[in-house]
């Protein structure tokens, strides 16, 4: 119907144009202004009707396209958009607040870190000062110990000189029988272990302790015993030798003698 209306409108416009451009040639055909105005108004009324019809057709077309269901979806979509926009605004505010809190926290951490560093540096300085005092004390102790060592070294050297220049001492060894047991005299010095003869037997020297222990194994602990003389140069090993001989069942006596002290047994100097 809209197409028909448009055709009618075009026809009326063409008639109006013919009337205005080709006026009648005879007085009988002359049209008054009032009649012309009436015709124009009539055409305007018809035009208004056609426009109303076109508007109605357009509205009908729109209503036929946008169903109630579609309108509800559009309304829901608009509501969702509004809600999302509101949430976006709130979220943006929260982000800005979080940035402010983060910046504040960073500044606090920097301040705390600075304070911690200052405290740590202060503690380190105190430790350094304390260590310096201890180091000074240790240096003083070391100095005193060094003086003591030098003094002892001097005394030791003096004693060595005195021993060297002194007349060697002598010990006369007299062997007595002990409950029907015979004695072996043993001298332990830098030359090893030496068995001194107490009768006509010959002198025996053991530079190896294992050889000495094998020889001891060949002796009889029920009829023999040992007397050992230790020089100071071998005094650190005396306990081991005593324990080994005692473990084999022998009676053992011992004595520490000077490094240059001579033993006299059967008129022989050792």
PDB file of N, CA and C in Angstrom, residues 136-239:
ATOM      1  N   UNK A 136      93.322  -7.251  70.306  1.00  0.00           N
ATOM      2  CA  UNK A 136      94.388  -6.573  71.056  1.00  0.00           C
ATOM      3  C   UNK A 136      94.786  -7.383  72.285  1.00  0.00           C
ATOM      4  N   UNK A 137      93.762  -7.953  72.959  1.00  0.00           N
ATOM      5  CA  UNK A 137      94.057  -8.770  74.144  1.00  0.00           C
ATOM      6  C   UNK A 137      94.856 -10.010  73.768  1.00  0.00           C
ATOM      7  N   UNK A 138      94.448 -10.666  72.653  1.00  0.00           N
ATOM      8  CA  UNK A 138      95.177 -11.847  72.201  1.00  0.00           C
ATOM      9  C   UNK A 138      96.603 -11.497  71.792  1.00  0.00           C
ATOM     10  N   UNK A 139      96.758 -10.358  71.160  1.00  0.00           N
ATOM     11  CA  UNK A 139      98.108  -9.935  70.771  1.00  0.00           C
ATOM     12  C   UNK A 139      98.980  -9.728  72.000  1.00  0.00           C
ATOM     13  N   UNK A 140      98.373  -9.148  73.037  1.00  0.00           N
ATOM     14  CA  UNK A 140      99.127  -8.934  74.267  1.00  0.00           C
ATOM     15  C   UNK A 140      99.493 -10.271  74.909  1.00  0.00           C
ATOM     16  N   UNK A 141      98.500 -11.228  74.913  1.00  0.00           N
ATOM     17  CA  UNK A 141      98.782 -12.555  75.456  1.00  0.00           C
ATOM     18  C   UNK A 141      99.860 -13.272  74.641  1.00  0.00           C
ATOM     19  N   UNK A 142      99.762 -13.132  73.319  1.00  0.00           N
ATOM     20  CA  UNK A 142     100.761 -13.757  72.455  1.00  0.00           C
ATOM     21  C   UNK A 142     102.152 -13.198  72.738  1.00  0.00           C
ATOM     22  N   UNK A 143     102.197 -11.897  72.958  1.00  0.00           N
ATOM     23  CA  UNK A 143     103.482 -11.266  73.261  1.00  0.00           C
ATOM     24  C   UNK A 143     104.054 -11.819  74.560  1.00  0.00           C
ATOM     25  N   UNK A 144     103.176 -11.968  75.580  1.00  0.00           N
ATOM     26  CA  UNK A 144     103.641 -12.496  76.866  1.00  0.00           C
ATOM     27  C   UNK A 144     104.088 -13.949  76.720  1.00  0.00           C
ATOM     28  N   UNK A 145     103.307 -14.740  75.957  1.00  0.00           N
ATOM     29  CA  UNK A 145     103.685 -16.136  75.750  1.00  0.00           C
ATOM     30  C   UNK A 145     105.013 -16.244  75.014  1.00  0.00           C
ATOM     31  N   UNK A 146     105.218 -15.356  74.045  1.00  0.00           N
ATOM     32  CA  UNK A 146     106.470 -15.372  73.316  1.00  0.00           C
ATOM     33  C   UNK A 146     107.643 -15.067  74.246  1.00  0.00           C
ATOM     34  N   UNK A 147     107.424 -14.131  75.162  1.00  0.00           N
ATOM     35  CA  UNK A 147     108.476 -13.813  76.132  1.00  0.00           C
ATOM     36  C   UNK A 147     108.764 -15.014  77.035  1.00  0.00           C
ATOM     37  N   UNK A 148     107.633 -15.722  77.452  1.00  0.00           N
ATOM     38  CA  UNK A 148     107.814 -16.906  78.299  1.00  0.00           C
ATOM     39  C   UNK A 148     108.574 -17.998  77.542  1.00  0.00           C
ATOM     40  N   UNK A 149     108.207 -18.190  76.250  1.00  0.00           N
ATOM     41  CA  UNK A 149     108.888 -19.200  75.439  1.00  0.00           C
ATOM     42  C   UNK A 149     110.371 -18.887  75.306  1.00  0.00           C
ATOM     43  N   UNK A 150     110.659 -17.626  75.034  1.00  0.00           N
ATOM     44  CA  UNK A 150     112.066 -17.241  74.914  1.00  0.00           C
ATOM     45  C   UNK A 150     112.817 -17.463  76.225  1.00  0.00           C
ATOM     46  N   UNK A 151     112.139 -17.159  77.344  1.00  0.00           N
ATOM     47  CA  UNK A 151     112.778 -17.360  78.638  1.00  0.00           C
ATOM     48  C   UNK A 151     113.028 -18.840  78.896  1.00  0.00           C
ATOM     49  N   UNK A 152     111.997 -19.689  78.595  1.00  0.00           N
ATOM     50  CA  UNK A 152     112.160 -21.128  78.795  1.00  0.00           C
ATOM     51  C   UNK A 152     113.230 -21.704  77.865  1.00  0.00           C
ATOM     52  N   UNK A 153     113.258 -21.199  76.636  1.00  0.00           N
ATOM     53  CA  UNK A 153     114.273 -21.663  75.687  1.00  0.00           C
ATOM     54  C   UNK A 153     115.668 -21.340  76.206  1.00  0.00           C
ATOM     55  N   UNK A 154     115.788 -20.131  76.757  1.00  0.00           N
ATOM     56  CA  UNK A 154     117.096 -19.745  77.301  1.00  0.00           C
ATOM     57  C   UNK A 154     117.491 -20.628  78.480  1.00  0.00           C
ATOM     58  N   UNK A 155     116.503 -20.897  79.362  1.00  0.00           N
ATOM     59  CA  UNK A 155     116.794 -21.761  80.509  1.00  0.00           C
ATOM     60  C   UNK A 155     117.145 -23.177  80.062  1.00  0.00           C
ATOM     61  N   UNK A 156     116.409 -23.665  79.059  1.00  0.00           N
ATOM     62  CA  UNK A 156     116.665 -25.011  78.553  1.00  0.00           C
ATOM     63  C   UNK A 156     118.066 -25.123  77.976  1.00  0.00           C
ATOM     64  N   UNK A 157     118.456 -24.097  77.223  1.00  0.00           N
ATOM     65  CA  UNK A 157     119.794 -24.097  76.652  1.00  0.00           C
ATOM     66  C   UNK A 157     120.849 -24.038  77.758  1.00  0.00           C
ATOM     67  N   UNK A 158     120.543 -23.256  78.772  1.00  0.00           N
ATOM     68  CA  UNK A 158     121.485 -23.151  79.896  1.00  0.00           C
ATOM     69  C   UNK A 158     121.649 -24.497  80.590  1.00  0.00           C
ATOM     70  N   UNK A 159     120.499 -25.224  80.769  1.00  0.00           N
ATOM     71  CA  UNK A 159     120.569 -26.538  81.397  1.00  0.00           C
ATOM     72  C   UNK A 159     121.342 -27.524  80.540  1.00  0.00           C
ATOM     73  N   UNK A 160     121.126 -27.443  79.225  1.00  0.00           N
ATOM     74  CA  UNK A 160     121.883 -28.316  78.323  1.00  0.00           C
ATOM     75  C   UNK A 160     123.380 -28.070  78.442  1.00  0.00           C
ATOM     76  N   UNK A 161     123.732 -26.790  78.517  1.00  0.00           N
ATOM     77  CA  UNK A 161     125.153 -26.453  78.647  1.00  0.00           C
ATOM     78  C   UNK A 161     125.707 -26.973  79.966  1.00  0.00           C
ATOM     79  N   UNK A 162     124.902 -26.838  81.012  1.00  0.00           N
ATOM     80  CA  UNK A 162     125.354 -27.333  82.312  1.00  0.00           C
ATOM     81  C   UNK A 162     125.520 -28.847  82.298  1.00  0.00           C
ATOM     82  N   UNK A 163     124.556 -29.532  81.653  1.00  0.00           N
ATOM     83  CA  UNK A 163     124.641 -30.993  81.572  1.00  0.00           C
ATOM     84  C   UNK A 163     125.864 -31.423  80.773  1.00  0.00           C
ATOM     85  N   UNK A 164     126.121 -30.664  79.701  1.00  0.00           N
ATOM     86  CA  UNK A 164     127.258 -31.016  78.840  1.00  0.00           C
ATOM     87  C   UNK A 164     128.581 -30.851  79.581  1.00  0.00           C
ATOM     88  N   UNK A 165     128.662 -29.766  80.349  1.00  0.00           N
ATOM     89  CA  UNK A 165     129.929 -29.488  81.045  1.00  0.00           C
ATOM     90  C   UNK A 165     130.040 -30.235  82.373  1.00  0.00           C
ATOM     91  N   UNK A 166     128.901 -30.722  82.879  1.00  0.00           N
ATOM     92  CA  UNK A 166     128.943 -31.410  84.188  1.00  0.00           C
ATOM     93  C   UNK A 166     129.582 -32.780  84.045  1.00  0.00           C
ATOM     94  N   UNK A 167     130.105 -33.250  85.143  1.00  0.00           N
ATOM     95  CA  UNK A 167     130.707 -34.585  85.168  1.00  0.00           C
ATOM     96  C   UNK A 167     129.596 -35.624  85.136  1.00  0.00           C
ATOM     97  N   UNK A 168     129.631 -36.554  84.200  1.00  0.00           N
ATOM     98  CA  UNK A 168     128.558 -37.538  84.097  1.00  0.00           C
ATOM     99  C   UNK A 168     128.411 -38.322  85.395  1.00  0.00           C
ATOM    100  N   UNK A 169     127.153 -38.565  85.757  1.00  0.00           N
ATOM    101  CA  UNK A 169     126.885 -39.357  86.948  1.00  0.00           C
ATOM    102  C   UNK A 169     126.997 -40.841  86.622  1.00  0.00           C
ATOM    103  N   UNK A 170     127.143 -41.623  87.652  1.00  0.00           N
ATOM    104  CA  UNK A 170     127.253 -43.070  87.482  1.00  0.00           C
ATOM    105  C   UNK A 170     126.326 -43.768  88.471  1.00  0.00           C
ATOM    106  N   UNK A 171     125.748 -44.846  88.003  1.00  0.00           N
ATOM    107  CA  UNK A 171     124.917 -45.675  88.864  1.00  0.00           C
ATOM    108  C   UNK A 171     125.462 -47.088  88.823  1.00  0.00           C
ATOM    109  N   UNK A 172     125.804 -47.578  89.982  1.00  0.00           N
ATOM    110  CA  UNK A 172     126.270 -48.958  90.070  1.00  0.00           C
ATOM    111  C   UNK A 172     125.060 -49.872  90.264  1.00  0.00           C
ATOM    112  N   UNK A 173     124.933 -50.757  89.360  1.00  0.00           N
ATOM    113  CA  UNK A 173     123.786 -51.657  89.378  1.00  0.00           C
ATOM    114  C   UNK A 173     124.192 -52.953  90.064  1.00  0.00           C
ATOM    115  N   UNK A 174     123.449 -53.300  91.115  1.00  0.00           N
ATOM    116  CA  UNK A 174     123.687 -54.557  91.822  1.00  0.00           C
ATOM    117  C   UNK A 174     122.437 -55.418  91.672  1.00  0.00           C
ATOM    118  N   UNK A 175     122.579 -56.572  91.132  1.00  0.00           N
ATOM    119  CA  UNK A 175     121.454 -57.458  90.895  1.00  0.00           C
ATOM    120  C   UNK A 175     121.317 -58.420  92.051  1.00  0.00           C
ATOM    121  N   UNK A 176     120.135 -58.466  92.580  1.00  0.00           N
ATOM    122  CA  UNK A 176     119.836 -59.413  93.633  1.00  0.00           C
ATOM    123  C   UNK A 176     118.726 -60.353  93.152  1.00  0.00           C
ATOM    124  N   UNK A 177     118.829 -61.593  93.557  1.00  0.00           N
ATOM    125  CA  UNK A 177     117.811 -62.547  93.166  1.00  0.00           C
ATOM    126  C   UNK A 177     116.496 -62.211  93.863  1.00  0.00           C
ATOM    127  N   UNK A 178     115.434 -62.447  93.126  1.00  0.00           N
ATOM    128  CA  UNK A 178     114.104 -62.154  93.651  1.00  0.00           C
ATOM    129  C   UNK A 178     113.277 -63.431  93.605  1.00  0.00           C
ATOM    130  N   UNK A 179     113.165 -64.083  94.755  1.00  0.00           N
ATOM    131  CA  UNK A 179     112.363 -65.299  94.842  1.00  0.00           C
ATOM    132  C   UNK A 179     112.747 -66.287  93.732  1.00  0.00           C
ATOM    133  N   UNK A 180     113.981 -66.574  93.681  1.00  0.00           N
ATOM    134  CA  UNK A 180     114.487 -67.547  92.700  1.00  0.00           C
ATOM    135  C   UNK A 180     114.280 -67.095  91.264  1.00  0.00           C
ATOM    136  N   UNK A 181     114.222 -65.787  91.045  1.00  0.00           N
ATOM    137  CA  UNK A 181     114.097 -65.260  89.689  1.00  0.00           C
ATOM    138  C   UNK A 181     115.350 -64.487  89.308  1.00  0.00           C
ATOM    139  N   UNK A 182     115.747 -64.633  88.088  1.00  0.00           N
ATOM    140  CA  UNK A 182     116.914 -63.911  87.568  1.00  0.00           C
ATOM    141  C   UNK A 182     116.451 -62.634  86.876  1.00  0.00           C
ATOM    142  N   UNK A 183     117.260 -61.567  86.982  1.00  0.00           N
ATOM    143  CA  UNK A 183     116.880 -60.270  86.421  1.00  0.00           C
ATOM    144  C   UNK A 183     117.585 -60.015  85.089  1.00  0.00           C
ATOM    145  N   UNK A 184     116.835 -59.345  84.204  1.00  0.00           N
ATOM    146  CA  UNK A 184     117.413 -58.812  82.968  1.00  0.00           C
ATOM    147  C   UNK A 184     117.424 -57.296  83.083  1.00  0.00           C
ATOM    148  N   UNK A 185     118.627 -56.714  82.947  1.00  0.00           N
ATOM    149  CA  UNK A 185     118.744 -55.257  82.942  1.00  0.00           C
ATOM    150  C   UNK A 185     118.552 -54.752  81.505  1.00  0.00           C
ATOM    151  N   UNK A 186     117.712 -53.746  81.375  1.00  0.00           N
ATOM    152  CA  UNK A 186     117.434 -53.222  80.016  1.00  0.00           C
ATOM    153  C   UNK A 186     117.600 -51.710  80.039  1.00  0.00           C
ATOM    154  N   UNK A 187     118.410 -51.185  79.115  1.00  0.00           N
ATOM    155  CA  UNK A 187     118.621 -49.742  78.975  1.00  0.00           C
ATOM    156  C   UNK A 187     117.910 -49.275  77.695  1.00  0.00           C
ATOM    157  N   UNK A 188     117.015 -48.300  77.862  1.00  0.00           N
ATOM    158  CA  UNK A 188     116.255 -47.783  76.700  1.00  0.00           C
ATOM    159  C   UNK A 188     116.712 -46.349  76.446  1.00  0.00           C
ATOM    160  N   UNK A 189     117.471 -46.140  75.333  1.00  0.00           N
ATOM    161  CA  UNK A 189     117.953 -44.822  74.978  1.00  0.00           C
ATOM    162  C   UNK A 189     117.864 -44.642  73.469  1.00  0.00           C
ATOM    163  N   UNK A 190     118.603 -43.682  72.927  1.00  0.00           N
ATOM    164  CA  UNK A 190     118.544 -43.395  71.493  1.00  0.00           C
ATOM    165  C   UNK A 190     119.041 -44.561  70.641  1.00  0.00           C
ATOM    166  N   UNK A 191     119.778 -45.463  71.233  1.00  0.00           N
ATOM    167  CA  UNK A 191     120.292 -46.622  70.480  1.00  0.00           C
ATOM    168  C   UNK A 191     119.309 -47.788  70.456  1.00  0.00           C
ATOM    169  N   UNK A 192     118.143 -47.612  71.105  1.00  0.00           N
ATOM    170  CA  UNK A 192     117.166 -48.684  71.138  1.00  0.00           C
ATOM    171  C   UNK A 192     117.127 -49.341  72.494  1.00  0.00           C
ATOM    172  N   UNK A 193     116.770 -50.613  72.531  1.00  0.00           N
ATOM    173  CA  UNK A 193     116.675 -51.387  73.771  1.00  0.00           C
ATOM    174  C   UNK A 193     117.894 -52.316  73.867  1.00  0.00           C
ATOM    175  N   UNK A 194     118.652 -52.143  74.947  1.00  0.00           N
ATOM    176  CA  UNK A 194     119.881 -52.924  75.111  1.00  0.00           C
ATOM    177  C   UNK A 194     119.759 -53.786  76.374  1.00  0.00           C
ATOM    178  N   UNK A 195     119.943 -55.087  76.199  1.00  0.00           N
ATOM    179  CA  UNK A 195     119.939 -56.008  77.331  1.00  0.00           C
ATOM    180  C   UNK A 195     121.374 -56.102  77.865  1.00  0.00           C
ATOM    181  N   UNK A 196     121.553 -55.645  79.118  1.00  0.00           N
ATOM    182  CA  UNK A 196     122.890 -55.637  79.713  1.00  0.00           C
ATOM    183  C   UNK A 196     123.155 -56.997  80.379  1.00  0.00           C
ATOM    184  N   UNK A 197     124.305 -57.562  80.145  1.00  0.00           N
ATOM    185  CA  UNK A 197     124.612 -58.868  80.759  1.00  0.00           C
ATOM    186  C   UNK A 197     124.866 -58.736  82.255  1.00  0.00           C
ATOM    187  N   UNK A 198     124.315 -59.664  83.012  1.00  0.00           N
ATOM    188  CA  UNK A 198     124.552 -59.700  84.463  1.00  0.00           C
ATOM    189  C   UNK A 198     125.416 -60.904  84.842  1.00  0.00           C
ATOM    190  N   UNK A 199     125.786 -61.646  83.819  1.00  0.00           N
ATOM    191  CA  UNK A 199     126.677 -62.809  84.053  1.00  0.00           C
ATOM    192  C   UNK A 199     127.661 -62.846  82.893  1.00  0.00           C
ATOM    193  N   UNK A 200     127.953 -63.979  82.458  1.00  0.00           N
ATOM    194  CA  UNK A 200     128.922 -64.117  81.365  1.00  0.00           C
ATOM    195  C   UNK A 200     128.278 -63.992  79.987  1.00  0.00           C
ATOM    196  N   UNK A 201     126.961 -63.760  79.969  1.00  0.00           N
ATOM    197  CA  UNK A 201     126.278 -63.646  78.664  1.00  0.00           C
ATOM    198  C   UNK A 201     126.696 -62.365  77.962  1.00  0.00           C
ATOM    199  N   UNK A 202     126.480 -62.344  76.667  1.00  0.00           N
ATOM    200  CA  UNK A 202     126.883 -61.168  75.858  1.00  0.00           C
ATOM    201  C   UNK A 202     125.756 -60.138  75.814  1.00  0.00           C
ATOM    202  N   UNK A 203     126.151 -58.906  75.494  1.00  0.00           N
ATOM    203  CA  UNK A 203     125.194 -57.792  75.374  1.00  0.00           C
ATOM    204  C   UNK A 203     124.320 -57.980  74.136  1.00  0.00           C
ATOM    205  N   UNK A 204     123.032 -57.625  74.267  1.00  0.00           N
ATOM    206  CA  UNK A 204     122.114 -57.703  73.121  1.00  0.00           C
ATOM    207  C   UNK A 204     121.426 -56.345  72.939  1.00  0.00           C
ATOM    208  N   UNK A 205     121.358 -55.916  71.670  1.00  0.00           N
ATOM    209  CA  UNK A 205     120.732 -54.616  71.366  1.00  0.00           C
ATOM    210  C   UNK A 205     119.608 -54.817  70.335  1.00  0.00           C
ATOM    211  N   UNK A 206     118.457 -54.201  70.616  1.00  0.00           N
ATOM    212  CA  UNK A 206     117.298 -54.292  69.706  1.00  0.00           C
ATOM    213  C   UNK A 206     116.911 -52.875  69.266  1.00  0.00           C
ATOM    214  N   UNK A 207     117.112 -52.621  68.001  1.00  0.00           N
ATOM    215  CA  UNK A 207     116.698 -51.312  67.461  1.00  0.00           C
ATOM    216  C   UNK A 207     115.228 -51.314  67.073  1.00  0.00           C
ATOM    217  N   UNK A 208     114.641 -52.505  66.969  1.00  0.00           N
ATOM    218  CA  UNK A 208     113.232 -52.647  66.626  1.00  0.00           C
ATOM    219  C   UNK A 208     112.475 -53.171  67.848  1.00  0.00           C
ATOM    220  N   UNK A 209     111.384 -52.532  68.192  1.00  0.00           N
ATOM    221  CA  UNK A 209     110.601 -52.975  69.341  1.00  0.00           C
ATOM    222  C   UNK A 209     109.976 -54.344  69.082  1.00  0.00           C
ATOM    223  N   UNK A 210     109.566 -54.600  67.857  1.00  0.00           N
ATOM    224  CA  UNK A 210     108.973 -55.903  67.534  1.00  0.00           C
ATOM    225  C   UNK A 210     109.985 -57.029  67.767  1.00  0.00           C
ATOM    226  N   UNK A 211     111.265 -56.785  67.412  1.00  0.00           N
ATOM    227  CA  UNK A 211     112.307 -57.791  67.673  1.00  0.00           C
ATOM    228  C   UNK A 211     112.494 -58.000  69.178  1.00  0.00           C
ATOM    229  N   UNK A 212     112.415 -56.891  69.906  1.00  0.00           N
ATOM    230  CA  UNK A 212     112.557 -56.983  71.353  1.00  0.00           C
ATOM    231  C   UNK A 212     111.418 -57.811  71.957  1.00  0.00           C
ATOM    232  N   UNK A 213     110.184 -57.567  71.478  1.00  0.00           N
ATOM    233  CA  UNK A 213     109.037 -58.309  72.012  1.00  0.00           C
ATOM    234  C   UNK A 213     109.128 -59.801  71.662  1.00  0.00           C
ATOM    235  N   UNK A 214     109.654 -60.119  70.483  1.00  0.00           N
ATOM    236  CA  UNK A 214     109.837 -61.537  70.127  1.00  0.00           C
ATOM    237  C   UNK A 214     110.854 -62.207  71.074  1.00  0.00           C
ATOM    238  N   UNK A 215     111.901 -61.460  71.409  1.00  0.00           N
ATOM    239  CA  UNK A 215     112.895 -61.998  72.343  1.00  0.00           C
ATOM    240  C   UNK A 215     112.285 -62.209  73.729  1.00  0.00           C
ATOM    241  N   UNK A 216     111.444 -61.271  74.160  1.00  0.00           N
ATOM    242  CA  UNK A 216     110.773 -61.394  75.449  1.00  0.00           C
ATOM    243  C   UNK A 216     109.894 -62.641  75.469  1.00  0.00           C
ATOM    244  N   UNK A 217     109.238 -62.920  74.321  1.00  0.00           N
ATOM    245  CA  UNK A 217     108.387 -64.118  74.248  1.00  0.00           C
ATOM    246  C   UNK A 217     109.189 -65.408  74.471  1.00  0.00           C
ATOM    247  N   UNK A 218     110.492 -65.346  74.174  1.00  0.00           N
ATOM    248  CA  UNK A 218     111.322 -66.557  74.336  1.00  0.00           C
ATOM    249  C   UNK A 218     111.785 -66.764  75.777  1.00  0.00           C
ATOM    250  N   UNK A 219     111.502 -65.765  76.654  1.00  0.00           N
ATOM    251  CA  UNK A 219     111.945 -65.861  78.037  1.00  0.00           C
ATOM    252  C   UNK A 219     110.853 -66.520  78.897  1.00  0.00           C
ATOM    253  N   UNK A 220     111.242 -66.854  80.133  1.00  0.00           N
ATOM    254  CA  UNK A 220     110.358 -67.573  81.048  1.00  0.00           C
ATOM    255  C   UNK A 220     109.927 -66.628  82.161  1.00  0.00           C
ATOM    256  N   UNK A 221     108.627 -66.295  82.213  1.00  0.00           N
ATOM    257  CA  UNK A 221     108.159 -65.319  83.192  1.00  0.00           C
ATOM    258  C   UNK A 221     108.097 -65.878  84.617  1.00  0.00           C
ATOM    259  N   UNK A 222     108.254 -67.204  84.735  1.00  0.00           N
ATOM    260  CA  UNK A 222     108.230 -67.792  86.092  1.00  0.00           C
ATOM    261  C   UNK A 222     109.603 -67.767  86.756  1.00  0.00           C
ATOM    262  N   UNK A 223     110.659 -67.581  85.967  1.00  0.00           N
ATOM    263  CA  UNK A 223     112.018 -67.601  86.527  1.00  0.00           C
ATOM    264  C   UNK A 223     112.801 -66.329  86.231  1.00  0.00           C
ATOM    265  N   UNK A 224     112.210 -65.391  85.464  1.00  0.00           N
ATOM    266  CA  UNK A 224     112.937 -64.189  85.059  1.00  0.00           C
ATOM    267  C   UNK A 224     112.059 -62.955  85.228  1.00  0.00           C
ATOM    268  N   UNK A 225     112.716 -61.834  85.427  1.00  0.00           N
ATOM    269  CA  UNK A 225     112.001 -60.547  85.480  1.00  0.00           C
ATOM    270  C   UNK A 225     112.900 -59.464  84.892  1.00  0.00           C
ATOM    271  N   UNK A 226     112.325 -58.230  84.716  1.00  0.00           N
ATOM    272  CA  UNK A 226     113.045 -57.150  84.017  1.00  0.00           C
ATOM    273  C   UNK A 226     113.171 -55.920  84.911  1.00  0.00           C
ATOM    274  N   UNK A 227     114.308 -55.260  84.755  1.00  0.00           N
ATOM    275  CA  UNK A 227     114.515 -53.930  85.327  1.00  0.00           C
ATOM    276  C   UNK A 227     114.942 -53.028  84.169  1.00  0.00           C
ATOM    277  N   UNK A 228     114.137 -51.977  83.921  1.00  0.00           N
ATOM    278  CA  UNK A 228     114.369 -51.134  82.734  1.00  0.00           C
ATOM    279  C   UNK A 228     114.754 -49.727  83.189  1.00  0.00           C
ATOM    280  N   UNK A 229     115.817 -49.192  82.578  1.00  0.00           N
ATOM    281  CA  UNK A 229     116.279 -47.827  82.822  1.00  0.00           C
ATOM    282  C   UNK A 229     115.960 -46.977  81.578  1.00  0.00           C
ATOM    283  N   UNK A 230     115.204 -45.936  81.801  1.00  0.00           N
ATOM    284  CA  UNK A 230     114.773 -45.080  80.682  1.00  0.00           C
ATOM    285  C   UNK A 230     115.564 -43.789  80.671  1.00  0.00           C
ATOM    286  N   UNK A 231     116.070 -43.432  79.478  1.00  0.00           N
ATOM    287  CA  UNK A 231     116.664 -42.118  79.284  1.00  0.00           C
ATOM    288  C   UNK A 231     115.522 -41.105  79.040  1.00  0.00           C
ATOM    289  N   UNK A 232     115.699 -39.819  79.353  1.00  0.00           N
ATOM    290  CA  UNK A 232     114.653 -38.807  79.094  1.00  0.00           C
ATOM    291  C   UNK A 232     114.239 -38.733  77.633  1.00  0.00           C
ATOM    292  N   UNK A 233     115.170 -39.012  76.710  1.00  0.00           N
ATOM    293  CA  UNK A 233     114.836 -38.934  75.287  1.00  0.00           C
ATOM    294  C   UNK A 233     113.824 -39.992  74.866  1.00  0.00           C
ATOM    295  N   UNK A 234     113.640 -41.048  75.699  1.00  0.00           N
ATOM    296  CA  UNK A 234     112.691 -42.108  75.366  1.00  0.00           C
ATOM    297  C   UNK A 234     111.607 -42.249  76.435  1.00  0.00           C
ATOM    298  N   UNK A 235     111.495 -41.260  77.287  1.00  0.00           N
ATOM    299  CA  UNK A 235     110.570 -41.376  78.396  1.00  0.00           C
ATOM    300  C   UNK A 235     109.107 -41.425  77.915  1.00  0.00           C
ATOM    301  N   UNK A 236     108.813 -40.827  76.767  1.00  0.00           N
ATOM    302  CA  UNK A 236     107.432 -40.807  76.259  1.00  0.00           C
ATOM    303  C   UNK A 236     106.915 -42.168  75.866  1.00  0.00           C
ATOM    304  N   UNK A 237     107.820 -43.140  75.646  1.00  0.00           N
ATOM    305  CA  UNK A 237     107.398 -44.473  75.217  1.00  0.00           C
ATOM    306  C   UNK A 237     107.477 -45.516  76.320  1.00  0.00           C
ATOM    307  N   UNK A 238     107.851 -45.095  77.532  1.00  0.00           N
ATOM    308  CA  UNK A 238     108.116 -46.095  78.566  1.00  0.00           C
ATOM    309  C   UNK A 238     106.863 -46.868  78.947  1.00  0.00           C
ATOM    310  N   UNK A 239     105.700 -46.202  79.011  1.00  0.00           N
ATOM    311  CA  UNK A 239     104.490 -46.861  79.487  1.00  0.00           C
ATOM    312  C   UNK A 239     104.076 -47.982  78.542  1.00  0.00           C
TER     313      UNK A 239
END
